Short mmCIF file of C-alpha atoms and ligand atoms in Angstrom, two decimals:
data_model
loop_
_atom_site.label_atom_id
_atom_site.label_comp_id
_atom_site.label_asym_id
_atom_site.label_seq_id
_atom_site.Cartn_x
_atom_site.Cartn_y
_atom_site.Cartn_z
CA MET A 1 8.64 -30.82 -13.66
CA GLU A 2 7.00 -29.82 -10.36
CA ASN A 3 3.31 -29.03 -11.08
CA TYR A 4 1.18 -26.61 -9.16
CA ASP A 5 -2.38 -25.49 -9.42
CA VAL A 6 -1.46 -21.92 -8.75
CA ILE A 7 2.08 -20.25 -8.67
CA VAL A 8 2.43 -16.58 -7.12
CA ILE A 9 5.47 -14.42 -8.26
CA GLY A 10 6.76 -12.00 -5.53
CA GLY A 11 6.66 -12.46 -1.76
CA GLY A 12 5.67 -8.90 -0.81
CA VAL A 13 2.71 -8.17 1.42
CA ILE A 14 0.57 -8.53 -1.72
CA GLY A 15 1.87 -11.91 -2.94
CA SER A 16 2.15 -13.40 0.66
CA SER A 17 -1.35 -12.41 1.27
CA VAL A 18 -2.64 -14.05 -2.10
CA ALA A 19 -0.69 -17.24 -1.15
CA PHE A 20 -2.15 -17.22 2.37
CA HIS A 21 -5.69 -16.75 0.82
CA LEU A 22 -5.26 -19.52 -1.81
CA ALA A 23 -4.66 -21.94 1.02
CA ARG A 24 -7.48 -20.61 2.98
CA PHE A 25 -9.83 -21.17 0.25
CA GLY A 26 -8.67 -24.74 -0.07
CA ALA A 27 -6.03 -24.65 -2.92
CA LYS A 28 -3.83 -27.64 -2.45
CA ARG A 29 -0.86 -27.21 -4.74
CA VAL A 30 0.41 -23.63 -4.40
CA LEU A 31 3.93 -22.10 -4.78
CA LEU A 32 5.06 -18.92 -3.85
CA LEU A 33 8.31 -17.65 -5.65
CA GLU A 34 10.37 -14.79 -4.22
CA ARG A 35 13.62 -13.51 -5.81
CA GLU A 36 15.07 -12.52 -2.39
CA THR A 37 13.30 -13.11 0.83
CA VAL A 38 9.59 -12.59 1.91
CA GLY A 39 8.97 -8.87 2.60
CA SER A 40 12.53 -7.65 1.31
CA GLY A 41 11.00 -5.73 -1.51
CA THR A 42 9.22 -2.34 -1.34
CA SER A 43 7.05 -3.69 1.44
CA SER A 44 9.92 -3.26 3.71
CA GLN A 45 10.22 0.25 2.97
CA SER A 46 6.57 1.24 3.86
CA SER A 47 5.32 3.90 6.14
CA GLY A 48 2.63 1.48 7.36
CA ILE A 49 -0.38 3.83 7.46
CA LEU A 50 -3.62 2.26 7.88
CA ARG A 51 -6.73 4.41 6.80
CA THR A 52 -9.86 3.92 5.00
CA HIS A 53 -9.88 7.71 3.80
CA TYR A 54 -9.73 7.63 0.05
CA SER A 55 -11.47 9.81 -2.42
CA VAL A 56 -12.11 6.78 -4.70
CA LYS A 57 -14.91 4.86 -3.34
CA GLU A 58 -13.67 1.47 -4.49
CA ASN A 59 -10.67 1.95 -2.58
CA VAL A 60 -12.48 2.78 0.61
CA GLU A 61 -14.29 -0.56 0.21
CA LEU A 62 -10.98 -2.45 -0.14
CA ALA A 63 -9.44 -0.46 2.89
CA ARG A 64 -12.56 -1.13 5.03
CA ARG A 65 -12.44 -4.79 4.52
CA SER A 66 -8.63 -5.04 5.08
CA TRP A 67 -9.13 -2.89 8.42
CA ASP A 68 -11.43 -5.69 9.65
CA VAL A 69 -8.29 -8.05 9.17
CA PHE A 70 -5.82 -5.82 10.66
CA LYS A 71 -7.62 -5.16 13.98
CA ASP A 72 -7.78 -8.82 14.62
CA PHE A 73 -4.83 -10.06 12.60
CA ALA A 74 -3.46 -12.97 14.78
CA ALA A 75 -6.99 -14.56 14.73
CA TYR A 76 -7.49 -14.04 11.11
CA VAL A 77 -4.20 -15.79 10.11
CA GLY A 78 -4.92 -18.41 12.81
CA ASP A 79 -1.32 -17.83 14.45
CA ASP A 80 -1.35 -16.39 18.10
CA ASP A 81 2.22 -15.23 17.52
CA ALA A 82 1.42 -13.24 14.40
CA SER A 83 1.19 -9.44 14.73
CA CYS A 84 0.67 -6.77 12.21
CA GLY A 85 2.23 -4.27 14.63
CA LEU A 86 -0.94 -2.32 14.93
CA VAL A 87 -0.89 1.16 16.78
CA GLN A 88 -4.51 2.17 16.67
CA CYS A 89 -3.96 6.01 17.22
CA GLY A 90 -6.54 7.23 14.88
CA TYR A 91 -6.18 9.28 11.56
CA LEU A 92 -6.65 12.98 11.19
CA ILE A 93 -6.90 14.77 7.85
CA CYS A 94 -7.43 18.47 7.42
CA SER A 95 -7.81 21.02 4.74
CA GLY A 96 -7.48 24.85 4.78
CA ASP A 97 -9.96 27.03 2.87
CA ASP A 98 -8.30 26.18 -0.45
CA GLU A 99 -8.75 23.99 -3.39
CA LYS A 100 -8.40 20.73 -1.25
CA LEU A 101 -11.41 21.78 0.97
CA GLU A 102 -14.32 20.57 -1.38
CA PRO A 103 -12.51 17.32 -2.32
CA LEU A 104 -11.97 16.63 1.39
CA ARG A 105 -15.69 17.33 2.25
CA ALA A 106 -16.79 15.20 -0.63
CA SER A 107 -14.47 12.34 0.33
CA LEU A 108 -15.63 12.42 4.08
CA ARG A 109 -19.29 12.27 2.86
CA GLN A 110 -18.60 9.42 0.65
CA GLN A 111 -16.73 7.55 3.36
CA GLU A 112 -19.96 8.29 5.74
CA ALA A 113 -22.08 6.75 3.17
CA GLN A 114 -20.08 3.75 3.03
CA GLY A 115 -20.58 3.47 6.64
CA ILE A 116 -17.04 4.29 7.91
CA PRO A 117 -16.88 5.62 11.55
CA LEU A 118 -15.69 9.07 11.40
CA LYS A 119 -16.08 12.28 13.03
CA TYR A 120 -15.78 16.06 12.07
CA LEU A 121 -13.48 17.81 14.67
CA THR A 122 -13.26 21.37 15.65
CA LYS A 123 -9.84 22.97 15.86
CA GLN A 124 -9.82 22.61 19.65
CA GLU A 125 -10.72 18.89 19.49
CA ALA A 126 -8.05 18.47 16.92
CA SER A 127 -5.54 20.20 19.16
CA GLN A 128 -6.53 17.83 22.05
CA LEU A 129 -5.59 14.90 19.89
CA LEU A 130 -2.53 16.42 18.40
CA PRO A 131 -1.36 19.09 20.95
CA ILE A 132 2.02 19.57 19.12
CA ALA A 133 0.24 20.80 15.91
CA SER A 134 -1.28 24.10 15.09
CA PHE A 135 -4.63 24.19 13.64
CA ASP A 136 -5.12 27.93 13.14
CA ASP A 137 -5.72 27.63 9.33
CA ALA A 138 -7.75 24.48 9.38
CA ALA A 139 -11.15 24.80 7.62
CA LEU A 140 -12.29 21.16 7.76
CA ILE A 141 -10.81 18.40 9.85
CA GLY A 142 -11.94 14.66 9.69
CA TYR A 143 -11.06 12.15 12.15
CA GLU A 144 -11.02 8.35 11.76
CA PRO A 145 -10.84 7.07 15.33
CA GLU A 146 -10.25 3.39 14.26
CA ALA A 147 -7.36 3.88 12.03
CA GLY A 148 -3.55 3.99 12.81
CA PHE A 149 -0.37 2.32 11.48
CA GLY A 150 1.22 -1.18 11.38
CA ASP A 151 4.06 -2.94 10.01
CA ALA A 152 4.19 -4.10 6.50
CA TYR A 153 7.14 -6.45 6.85
CA MET A 154 5.60 -8.24 9.78
CA VAL A 155 2.37 -8.61 7.79
CA ALA A 156 4.05 -10.05 4.72
CA THR A 157 6.21 -12.62 6.77
CA SER A 158 3.07 -13.42 9.03
CA PHE A 159 0.99 -14.13 5.90
CA ALA A 160 3.72 -16.27 4.38
CA LYS A 161 4.14 -18.19 7.56
CA ALA A 162 0.40 -18.87 7.71
CA ALA A 163 0.42 -19.77 3.87
CA ARG A 164 3.18 -22.35 4.83
CA HIS A 165 1.12 -23.88 7.58
CA GLY A 166 -1.66 -24.06 5.06
CA GLY A 167 0.23 -26.15 2.83
CA VAL A 168 1.65 -23.44 0.36
CA THR A 169 5.38 -24.13 -0.69
CA VAL A 170 7.43 -20.78 -0.13
CA ARG A 171 10.72 -20.75 -2.16
CA GLU A 172 12.98 -17.76 -1.53
CA GLY A 173 15.90 -16.91 -3.47
CA VAL A 174 14.29 -18.03 -6.71
CA THR A 175 13.92 -15.75 -9.67
CA VAL A 176 11.32 -16.18 -12.35
CA GLN A 177 13.18 -15.51 -15.60
CA ARG A 178 10.49 -15.99 -18.18
CA LEU A 179 6.92 -17.78 -18.64
CA VAL A 180 6.19 -21.13 -20.32
CA ILE A 181 3.43 -20.36 -22.69
CA GLU A 182 1.29 -22.72 -24.80
CA GLY A 183 -0.79 -20.86 -27.53
CA SER A 184 -2.40 -17.95 -25.60
CA ARG A 185 -2.15 -19.80 -22.23
CA VAL A 186 0.66 -19.56 -19.39
CA VAL A 187 1.37 -23.10 -18.39
CA GLY A 188 4.40 -22.53 -16.11
CA VAL A 189 7.48 -20.35 -15.25
CA SER A 190 11.27 -20.82 -15.97
CA THR A 191 13.30 -19.79 -13.05
CA SER A 192 16.85 -19.83 -11.62
CA VAL A 193 16.33 -23.19 -10.21
CA GLY A 194 14.33 -24.84 -13.16
CA ASP A 195 10.71 -24.89 -14.46
CA PHE A 196 7.52 -25.28 -12.72
CA ALA A 197 4.20 -25.99 -14.31
CA CYS A 198 1.00 -24.28 -13.08
CA GLY A 199 -2.70 -23.93 -13.96
CA THR A 200 -2.73 -20.26 -13.08
CA LEU A 201 -0.10 -17.65 -12.40
CA VAL A 202 -0.57 -14.71 -10.23
CA SER A 203 2.06 -11.95 -10.78
CA THR A 204 2.44 -9.54 -7.72
CA GLN A 205 5.75 -8.05 -8.71
CA ASN A 206 5.41 -4.43 -7.86
CA ILE A 207 8.02 -2.26 -9.62
CA TRP A 208 9.30 -5.33 -11.27
CA THR A 209 6.03 -5.77 -13.15
CA PRO A 210 7.36 -4.54 -16.48
CA GLN A 211 9.39 -7.84 -16.59
CA MET A 212 6.07 -9.64 -16.98
CA GLY A 213 5.23 -7.13 -19.78
CA THR A 214 8.29 -8.16 -21.65
CA TRP A 215 7.44 -11.80 -21.14
CA VAL A 216 3.88 -11.57 -22.58
CA GLY A 217 4.75 -8.78 -25.03
CA ARG A 218 2.66 -6.24 -23.53
CA ASP A 219 2.90 -2.69 -22.06
CA MET A 220 2.33 -2.61 -18.39
CA PRO A 221 1.57 0.83 -17.33
CA VAL A 222 3.69 1.36 -14.25
CA VAL A 223 6.79 3.59 -13.36
CA PRO A 224 9.14 3.20 -10.44
CA GLU A 225 9.05 6.47 -8.19
CA ARG A 226 11.40 7.03 -5.24
CA HIS A 227 10.09 8.92 -2.12
CA ALA A 228 12.13 10.02 0.75
CA VAL A 229 11.02 9.57 4.37
CA LEU A 230 12.40 11.51 7.36
CA ALA A 231 12.17 10.90 11.01
CA LEU A 232 12.60 14.07 13.21
CA GLU A 233 13.23 14.32 16.82
CA CYS A 234 12.06 17.34 18.87
CA THR A 235 12.73 16.65 22.59
CA SER A 236 10.22 19.51 23.90
CA ALA A 237 7.38 18.11 21.73
CA PRO A 238 7.60 14.36 21.15
CA TYR A 239 5.21 12.84 18.55
CA THR A 240 3.91 9.91 20.80
CA SER A 241 2.21 6.79 19.73
CA ALA A 242 -0.91 7.90 21.35
CA MET A 243 -1.05 10.83 18.79
CA PRO A 244 -2.95 10.31 15.45
CA VAL A 245 -1.45 9.74 12.13
CA PHE A 246 -1.97 13.20 10.42
CA LYS A 247 -2.45 14.15 6.72
CA ASP A 248 -1.91 17.74 5.92
CA LEU A 249 -3.62 18.31 2.64
CA SER A 250 -3.01 22.07 2.60
CA SER A 251 0.95 21.89 2.98
CA PRO A 252 2.72 22.31 -0.32
CA GLY A 253 4.04 18.76 -0.13
CA MET A 254 0.87 17.21 0.96
CA LEU A 255 2.56 15.94 3.96
CA TYR A 256 1.65 12.88 5.93
CA TYR A 257 2.98 12.30 9.63
CA ARG A 258 2.91 9.50 12.16
CA SER A 259 4.74 8.72 15.49
CA TYR A 260 7.95 6.74 14.93
CA GLY A 261 9.57 4.77 17.71
CA GLY A 262 7.13 6.30 20.30
CA LYS A 263 8.64 9.72 20.18
CA GLN A 264 10.08 10.63 16.83
CA MET A 265 8.05 12.03 13.95
CA LEU A 266 7.87 10.27 10.55
CA VAL A 267 7.07 12.66 7.87
CA SER A 268 7.06 12.29 4.13
CA GLU A 269 5.56 14.00 1.10
CA GLY A 270 2.34 12.73 -0.53
CA LEU A 271 3.09 14.06 -4.05
CA VAL A 272 4.76 12.75 -7.15
CA GLY A 273 8.36 11.49 -6.32
CA GLU A 274 11.48 10.99 -8.27
CA ARG A 275 10.96 8.99 -11.35
CA LEU A 276 13.78 6.35 -11.57
CA PRO A 277 15.25 5.11 -14.89
CA SER A 278 15.21 1.42 -13.72
CA THR A 279 13.71 -0.86 -11.01
CA ASP A 280 15.96 -0.26 -8.05
CA THR A 281 15.18 -0.28 -4.41
CA GLU A 282 18.58 0.80 -3.41
CA GLN A 283 18.62 3.65 -1.02
CA GLY A 284 18.81 7.30 -2.77
CA ASP A 285 20.24 10.45 -1.64
CA VAL A 286 18.27 12.68 0.57
CA PRO A 287 20.00 16.03 0.26
CA LEU A 288 19.98 18.49 3.26
CA ASP A 289 18.28 21.24 1.04
CA TYR A 290 15.36 18.86 0.62
CA VAL A 291 15.35 18.17 4.53
CA ALA A 292 15.33 21.89 5.05
CA GLU A 293 12.44 22.47 2.58
CA VAL A 294 10.21 19.81 4.23
CA GLY A 295 11.45 20.90 7.52
CA ALA A 296 10.10 24.41 7.00
CA GLN A 297 6.59 22.94 6.15
CA VAL A 298 6.89 20.65 9.24
CA ALA A 299 7.52 23.92 11.28
CA ALA A 300 4.75 25.67 9.84
CA ARG A 301 2.23 23.06 11.18
CA PHE A 302 4.35 21.98 14.24
CA PRO A 303 5.94 25.11 15.62
CA ALA A 304 8.30 23.48 18.12
CA TYR A 305 9.79 21.49 15.23
CA ASP A 306 11.48 24.54 14.09
CA ALA A 307 14.16 23.31 16.55
CA ALA A 308 13.87 19.51 15.57
CA GLY A 309 16.86 17.40 14.55
CA LEU A 310 17.04 14.94 11.72
CA ALA A 311 17.24 11.44 13.53
CA SER A 312 17.27 9.53 10.20
CA SER A 313 16.08 9.41 6.67
CA TRP A 314 15.56 6.63 3.96
CA THR A 315 14.07 6.21 0.72
CA GLY A 316 11.53 3.75 -0.75
CA VAL A 317 9.99 3.20 -4.06
CA TYR A 318 6.44 3.16 -5.37
CA ASP A 319 4.98 1.35 -8.28
CA VAL A 320 3.07 4.22 -9.92
CA THR A 321 0.17 3.65 -12.38
CA PRO A 322 -1.23 6.53 -14.49
CA ASP A 323 -4.19 7.09 -12.09
CA TRP A 324 -2.28 6.12 -8.90
CA ASN A 325 -4.42 3.01 -8.33
CA PRO A 326 -3.65 -0.54 -8.70
CA VAL A 327 -4.44 -3.08 -11.60
CA LEU A 328 -6.19 -6.08 -10.23
CA GLY A 329 -7.41 -9.14 -12.22
CA ARG A 330 -6.85 -11.18 -15.28
CA LEU A 331 -4.76 -10.04 -18.22
CA PRO A 332 -6.87 -9.87 -21.16
CA GLY A 333 -5.40 -11.90 -24.10
CA VAL A 334 -3.18 -14.19 -21.82
CA ASP A 335 -5.12 -17.05 -20.41
CA GLY A 336 -4.28 -18.19 -16.83
CA LEU A 337 -2.49 -15.01 -15.73
CA VAL A 338 -3.66 -12.65 -12.88
CA MET A 339 -2.23 -9.40 -12.17
CA GLY A 340 -1.88 -7.33 -8.95
CA TYR A 341 0.45 -4.48 -9.14
CA GLY A 342 0.51 -0.53 -9.21
CA PHE A 343 -0.29 0.13 -5.63
CA SER A 344 1.33 3.56 -6.03
CA GLY A 345 2.35 4.10 -2.41
CA HIS A 346 -0.95 2.87 -0.84
CA GLY A 347 -0.91 -0.87 -1.05
CA PHE A 348 -0.20 -2.03 2.58
CA LYS A 349 -3.56 -0.77 3.76
CA LEU A 350 -5.30 -2.74 1.14
CA SER A 351 -3.22 -6.02 1.20
CA PRO A 352 -5.51 -8.40 2.94
CA THR A 353 -8.66 -7.71 0.81
CA VAL A 354 -6.37 -7.58 -2.42
CA GLY A 355 -4.63 -10.96 -1.59
CA ARG A 356 -8.22 -12.34 -0.96
CA VAL A 357 -9.71 -11.06 -4.02
CA LEU A 358 -6.92 -12.13 -6.21
CA ALA A 359 -6.91 -15.60 -4.71
CA GLN A 360 -10.59 -15.76 -5.50
CA GLU A 361 -10.02 -14.69 -9.17
CA ALA A 362 -7.16 -17.14 -9.70
CA LEU A 363 -9.55 -19.98 -8.28
CA GLY A 364 -12.44 -18.99 -10.56
CA MET A 365 -14.48 -17.96 -7.42
CA LEU A 366 -16.82 -14.91 -7.18
CA THR A 367 -14.71 -11.96 -5.87
CA ASP A 368 -15.75 -10.17 -2.76
CA VAL A 369 -15.78 -6.82 -4.64
CA PRO A 370 -15.94 -6.33 -8.43
CA LEU A 371 -12.44 -6.20 -10.13
CA ALA A 372 -13.77 -4.52 -13.23
CA PRO A 373 -12.97 -0.86 -11.99
CA TYR A 374 -9.30 -1.99 -11.42
CA SER A 375 -8.87 -3.56 -15.01
CA ILE A 376 -5.63 -2.77 -16.86
CA GLU A 377 -8.02 -1.96 -19.79
CA ARG A 378 -8.85 1.17 -18.17
CA PHE A 379 -5.77 2.85 -19.30
CA ALA A 380 -6.90 2.25 -22.94
CA THR A 381 -10.51 3.17 -22.52
CA GLY A 382 -9.86 6.06 -20.36
CA ALA A 383 -12.19 4.89 -17.51
CA LEU A 384 -9.63 5.83 -14.92
CA LEU A 385 -9.88 5.52 -11.16
CA VAL A 386 -8.87 9.25 -10.73
CA GLY A 387 -8.90 10.65 -7.06
CA LYS A 388 -10.49 13.95 -6.08
CA TYR A 389 -7.10 15.27 -4.75
CA GLY A 390 -5.04 14.70 -8.00
CA SER A 391 -1.91 12.72 -8.30
CA GLY A 392 -0.69 11.10 -5.07
CA ALA A 393 -0.93 8.28 -2.75
CA VAL A 394 -4.04 9.60 -0.88
CA SER A 395 -5.86 8.67 -3.95
C1 LIG B 401 8.23 4.82 1.23
C2 LIG B 401 7.06 4.19 1.19
C3 LIG B 401 5.95 4.38 2.22
C4 LIG B 401 4.76 3.70 1.92
N1 LIG B 401 3.86 4.12 2.94
C5 LIG B 401 2.64 3.39 2.96
C6 LIG B 401 1.65 3.48 3.73
O1 LIG B 401 1.87 4.38 4.65
N2 LIG B 401 0.43 2.85 3.74
C7 LIG B 401 0.16 1.94 2.77
O2 LIG B 401 -0.92 1.51 2.72
N3 LIG B 401 1.13 1.62 1.62
C8 LIG B 401 2.28 2.40 1.79
N4 LIG B 401 3.20 2.10 0.84
C9 LIG B 401 3.02 1.23 -0.22
C10 LIG B 401 3.06 -0.27 0.26
O3 LIG B 401 4.08 -0.42 1.11
C11 LIG B 401 3.23 -1.05 -1.12
O4 LIG B 401 2.14 -0.73 -1.87
C12 LIG B 401 3.13 -2.67 -0.71
O5 LIG B 401 4.23 -2.84 0.31
C13 LIG B 401 3.52 -3.20 -2.04
O6 LIG B 401 3.77 -4.79 -1.88
P1 LIG B 401 3.97 -5.61 -2.98
O7 LIG B 401 3.81 -7.04 -2.62
O8 LIG B 401 3.12 -5.10 -4.11
O9 LIG B 401 5.40 -5.27 -3.34
P2 LIG B 401 6.84 -5.66 -2.92
O10 LIG B 401 6.97 -5.71 -1.43
O11 LIG B 401 7.85 -4.86 -3.65
O12 LIG B 401 7.00 -7.30 -3.37
C14 LIG B 401 7.27 -7.65 -4.61
C15 LIG B 401 8.15 -8.77 -4.70
O13 LIG B 401 8.34 -9.41 -5.91
C16 LIG B 401 9.54 -9.94 -5.97
N5 LIG B 401 9.74 -10.13 -7.44
C17 LIG B 401 9.83 -9.32 -8.46
N6 LIG B 401 10.12 -9.93 -9.54
C18 LIG B 401 10.36 -11.18 -9.32
C19 LIG B 401 10.74 -12.39 -10.12
N7 LIG B 401 11.08 -12.32 -11.40
N8 LIG B 401 10.94 -13.50 -9.43
C20 LIG B 401 10.81 -13.62 -8.34
N9 LIG B 401 10.44 -12.54 -7.36
C21 LIG B 401 10.10 -11.29 -7.95
C22 LIG B 401 10.45 -8.89 -5.38
O14 LIG B 401 11.63 -9.48 -4.98
C23 LIG B 401 9.62 -8.35 -4.18
O15 LIG B 401 9.86 -9.03 -2.99
C24 LIG B 401 4.52 2.81 0.96
C25 LIG B 401 5.47 2.38 0.14
C26 LIG B 401 6.73 3.15 0.22
C27 LIG B 401 7.95 2.74 -0.76
#
């Protein structure tokens, strides 16, 4: 049986980041196992927005540290050809005079206290940045000039490539089917191509994490939720890549927007999505009634989009935990198992730091940030990481 110091299950943006960081920290025998191909899971469905705006301060810290990686990605992974597809167009977030106003104010203050560069904009200043939007009802507008969007698939594959260069064995098309356990300790995995032994196992299986729950006989609080994404085109008012990502807290769907393909508008809801009965990343239906409903909200904010056409639509699946925040760290009661799942629609922007701290945890190092707030035990103790905006990926 091949023997590894650390095995990582799942080659999404999180698992490939873990593998890269394991090599970076000097781990010699590391194996990354991916059922299909690297980045082919939910990472390939990501809208790619990179912001540090969060209402949960622990998330701000993970995002801030990750941002430092994204803005100099090729150098970080040590590969001149690597790219995270970064478009540094800024991030604008606004609330009307409603129940989102004070949560927004408090979150912006929290970010400032954590040293995030941000500005408060007047309606006129916001209109200069995003002239296709109307800010008539805006009561508070925050702006993160350094933020933007990137490409999660490119990040996953770049981390995996750099991991390979660092000595990690990356095996695609290999499905982990169960664990090999001795006493209370995980000592390996059984897969579609045979067994592999390991000292430590890292599970970054996203919506497939309940499999791990079955293998260890434990409930993993997470549900798969499908979300629709629309690309709209309005020739008279293109959403160019110079225009900022925009979060409209006051819209009924808490919509988020960004430029798509340099002229289209990518738009999606920031609310609870469609709960799926099984782990399935197949494309779901996007009914025209739904498009019309979201389209009406878009036109309320972007008047010219009353005449916009639907260029394309797709769906993606979030791994949603009860408080819409991830589980990071060792699984109590099972020795040698580190978990990283439950990113609830906002894991891409955290992936460099999450990969780094999970690698540190797997190697018994001090983690850059404390993992205790992200412990799975919080769902039993009630010490949840609840965001100020309620349920949703803005968290
Ligand atoms: C529509 C949509 C929009 C989003 N927008 C944003 C955004 O704007 N900004 C942001 O930060 N985040 C966003 N996200 C979230 C972000 O994309 C995810 O949190 C992140 O990509 C998750 O990465 P992952 O590695 O956990 O999961 P995945 O990419 O799903 O990777 C998990 C991998 O594990 C593999 N696997 C599972 N079980 C096994 C097994 N038994 N054996 C072998 N392999 C296995 C799977 O095949 C899969 O490839 C969005 C997500 C969606 C769906």
